[in-house]
Amino acid sequence: MKTILTFTLSIFMLFSFSNCNNSKSEYSEKKENENVSLSKEDLVKRGEYLVNTIGCDHCHTPKKMTDHGPIPDMDRRFMGFPATDSIAEINKDVLGPGKWILLNNDLTAAVGPWGVSFSANITSDESGIGTWSFEQFKKSITEGKYKGMENSRPVMPPMPWESLNLLEEDDLKAIYEFLMSTKPIENVVPAYIPPPAM
């Protein structure tokens, strides 16, 4: 009886593992074939979905005040911190470990122990990411490299690149294609300000 039970259990496990492996390879092949067949239009639609879901507007789009609070100003979508704006005086006494991180009124500038960071222009304009290659975009998003350049400074908070680096390459390509299809807005965002210069 014990032998029959062991034999039956062994057959069941072998069958289960066999099916798991088949399902995985079928899924991988199907996914790979689907990705190969995506048109540029489909990539852009996928990218738009991802950008909207991830919430890129929260930091990269200036806000306008309404009766319901601040909402993204879609006429200035993805232009980053407006070059013509200024930031309020910074009270350094409230910054630091165990203290505050501050944002400006439209969430496009952040102040913290790292200094002052301004959200980037991610429109298709050349003052944004319009001249970037996909590899630059990928390096910026997945490795936190400023402008996607190997020897550049780190991308500063609050950009959540440590989470975005979990995106699959196909999703990164879709986001890149969508952003490259956006309305170009000329806006040269101010340079990052390190802590000593605040």
Coordinates of C-alpha atoms in Angstrom, one line a residue:
M1 CA 0.0 0.0 0.0
K2 CA 2.8 2.4 0.9
T3 CA 4.6 1.6 -2.4
I4 CA 1.4 2.3 -4.4
L5 CA 0.9 5.6 -2.5
T6 CA 4.5 6.7 -3.1
F7 CA 4.3 5.7 -6.8
T8 CA 1.0 7.6 -7.2
L9 CA 2.4 10.7 -5.5
S10 CA 5.5 10.6 -7.7
I11 CA 3.5 10.4 -10.9
F12 CA 1.3 13.3 -9.7
M13 CA 4.3 15.5 -8.9
L14 CA 6.0 14.6 -12.2
F15 CA 2.8 15.5 -14.1
S16 CA 2.4 18.7 -12.1
F17 CA 5.9 19.9 -12.8
S18 CA 5.6 18.9 -16.4
N19 CA 2.5 21.0 -16.8
C20 CA 4.0 24.0 -15.0
N21 CA 7.0 24.0 -17.3
N22 CA 4.8 23.7 -20.4
S23 CA 2.6 26.5 -19.3
K24 CA 5.6 28.8 -18.6
S25 CA 7.1 28.1 -22.0
E26 CA 3.8 28.6 -23.8
Y27 CA 3.2 31.9 -21.9
S28 CA 6.8 33.1 -22.7
E29 CA 6.5 32.2 -26.4
K30 CA 3.0 33.8 -26.6
K31 CA 4.2 37.0 -24.8
E32 CA 7.3 37.2 -27.0
N33 CA 5.2 36.8 -30.1
E34 CA 2.7 39.5 -28.9
N35 CA 5.5 41.9 -28.2
V36 CA 7.1 41.4 -31.7
S37 CA 3.7 42.1 -33.3
L38 CA 3.0 45.4 -31.5
S39 CA 2.8 48.3 -33.9
K40 CA 4.2 51.7 -32.9
E41 CA 0.6 52.9 -32.4
D42 CA 0.0 50.0 -30.0
L43 CA 3.2 50.7 -28.1
V44 CA 2.1 54.4 -27.8
K45 CA -1.3 53.3 -26.4
R46 CA 0.4 50.9 -23.9
G47 CA 2.8 53.7 -22.9
E48 CA 0.0 56.1 -22.3
Y49 CA -1.7 53.6 -20.1
L50 CA 1.4 53.0 -18.1
V51 CA 2.3 56.7 -17.7
N52 CA -1.3 57.4 -16.6
T53 CA -1.3 54.5 -14.1
I54 CA 2.2 55.2 -12.7
G55 CA 1.3 58.8 -12.2
C56 CA 4.0 60.7 -14.1
D57 CA 1.7 63.8 -14.1
H58 CA 2.0 64.1 -10.3
C59 CA 5.5 65.6 -10.5
H60 CA 6.2 66.3 -14.2
T61 CA 3.1 68.3 -15.0
P62 CA 2.5 71.8 -13.4
K63 CA -0.8 72.1 -11.6
K64 CA -3.6 74.6 -11.7
M65 CA -5.9 75.3 -8.7
T66 CA -9.6 74.5 -9.0
D67 CA -12.5 74.1 -6.6
H68 CA -11.4 70.5 -6.1
G69 CA -7.8 71.4 -5.4
P70 CA -4.8 71.3 -7.6
I71 CA -5.1 69.3 -10.9
P72 CA -2.6 68.7 -13.7
D73 CA -2.5 71.6 -16.3
M74 CA -2.8 69.5 -19.4
D75 CA -1.8 72.4 -21.6
R76 CA 1.6 72.1 -19.9
R77 CA 1.7 68.4 -19.6
F78 CA 5.1 66.8 -18.8
M79 CA 7.0 70.1 -19.1
G80 CA 8.4 69.8 -15.6
F81 CA 9.2 72.7 -13.3
P82 CA 8.3 75.9 -15.3
A83 CA 11.6 77.8 -16.0
T84 CA 9.8 81.1 -15.4
D85 CA 8.7 80.2 -11.9
S86 CA 10.6 80.8 -8.7
I87 CA 10.6 78.9 -5.5
A88 CA 9.8 80.3 -2.1
E89 CA 12.5 81.0 0.4
I90 CA 13.7 77.8 2.0
N91 CA 13.7 77.5 5.8
K92 CA 16.7 75.2 6.3
D93 CA 15.7 74.7 10.0
V94 CA 12.8 72.5 9.1
L95 CA 14.9 70.3 6.7
G96 CA 17.0 67.3 7.6
P97 CA 16.7 63.8 9.1
G98 CA 13.6 63.5 11.2
K99 CA 12.3 66.8 9.9
W100 CA 10.5 67.8 6.7
I101 CA 10.8 67.3 2.9
L102 CA 9.0 70.1 1.2
L103 CA 7.3 70.5 -2.2
N104 CA 6.3 73.7 -4.1
N105 CA 2.7 74.5 -4.7
D106 CA 2.4 72.5 -8.0
L107 CA 4.6 69.6 -6.9
T108 CA 7.3 70.2 -9.5
A109 CA 10.1 71.1 -7.1
A110 CA 11.2 69.3 -4.0
V111 CA 13.5 70.3 -1.1
G112 CA 15.1 67.9 1.3
P113 CA 18.5 66.9 2.7
W114 CA 19.7 66.1 -0.8
G115 CA 19.2 69.7 -1.9
V116 CA 16.6 71.2 -4.3
S117 CA 15.4 69.1 -7.2
F118 CA 13.2 70.2 -10.1
S119 CA 11.0 67.8 -12.1
A120 CA 12.4 67.2 -15.6
N121 CA 10.8 68.2 -18.8
I122 CA 9.8 64.8 -20.3
T123 CA 8.1 66.1 -23.4
S124 CA 9.3 65.3 -26.9
D125 CA 11.0 68.8 -27.2
E126 CA 14.7 68.9 -27.4
S127 CA 14.8 70.8 -24.1
G128 CA 13.1 67.7 -22.7
I129 CA 13.9 64.2 -23.8
G130 CA 13.2 64.7 -27.5
T131 CA 16.8 64.0 -28.5
W132 CA 17.3 61.0 -26.1
S133 CA 17.9 57.5 -27.4
F134 CA 15.9 54.7 -25.8
E135 CA 19.1 53.5 -24.1
Q136 CA 19.5 56.9 -22.4
F137 CA 15.9 56.8 -21.3
K138 CA 16.3 53.3 -20.0
K139 CA 19.5 54.2 -18.1
S140 CA 17.8 57.2 -16.5
I141 CA 14.8 55.2 -15.4
T142 CA 16.4 52.0 -14.3
E143 CA 19.8 53.2 -13.0
G144 CA 19.0 56.7 -11.8
K145 CA 21.5 58.4 -14.1
Y146 CA 20.8 62.1 -14.9
K147 CA 20.0 62.4 -18.6
G148 CA 20.8 58.7 -19.0
M149 CA 24.5 59.4 -19.2
E150 CA 26.9 56.9 -17.6
N151 CA 29.1 59.4 -15.6
S152 CA 26.4 61.8 -14.7
R153 CA 25.1 62.7 -11.2
P154 CA 22.3 60.6 -9.7
V155 CA 18.6 61.4 -10.5
M156 CA 17.4 63.1 -7.3
P157 CA 14.4 62.4 -5.1
P158 CA 11.5 62.3 -5.3
M159 CA 11.9 60.5 -8.7
P160 CA 11.2 56.9 -7.8
W161 CA 13.6 55.2 -10.2
E162 CA 14.3 52.5 -7.7
S163 CA 10.8 51.3 -8.2
L164 CA 10.6 52.0 -11.9
N165 CA 13.6 49.9 -12.5
L166 CA 11.3 46.9 -12.0
L167 CA 9.5 47.7 -15.3
E168 CA 10.1 45.2 -18.1
E169 CA 12.0 46.4 -21.1
D170 CA 8.8 46.2 -23.3
D171 CA 7.0 48.5 -20.9
L172 CA 10.0 50.9 -20.8
K173 CA 9.9 51.0 -24.7
A174 CA 6.1 51.7 -24.6
I175 CA 6.6 54.6 -22.1
Y176 CA 9.4 56.0 -24.2
E177 CA 7.4 55.8 -27.4
F178 CA 4.4 57.5 -25.7
L179 CA 6.5 60.3 -24.3
M180 CA 8.2 60.8 -27.7
S181 CA 4.7 61.2 -29.2
T182 CA 3.7 64.0 -26.8
K183 CA 3.4 67.7 -27.6
P184 CA 6.9 69.3 -27.5
I185 CA 7.1 72.1 -24.9
E186 CA 10.2 74.2 -24.8
N187 CA 11.1 74.5 -21.1
V188 CA 14.7 74.4 -19.8
V189 CA 14.3 73.3 -16.2
P190 CA 16.6 74.8 -13.7
A191 CA 19.7 72.9 -12.6
Y192 CA 19.6 70.8 -9.4
I193 CA 20.8 72.7 -6.3
P194 CA 23.1 70.7 -4.0
P195 CA 22.6 71.2 -0.2
P196 CA 25.5 73.7 0.5
A197 CA 24.2 76.0 -2.2
M198 CA 20.6 76.1 -1.0

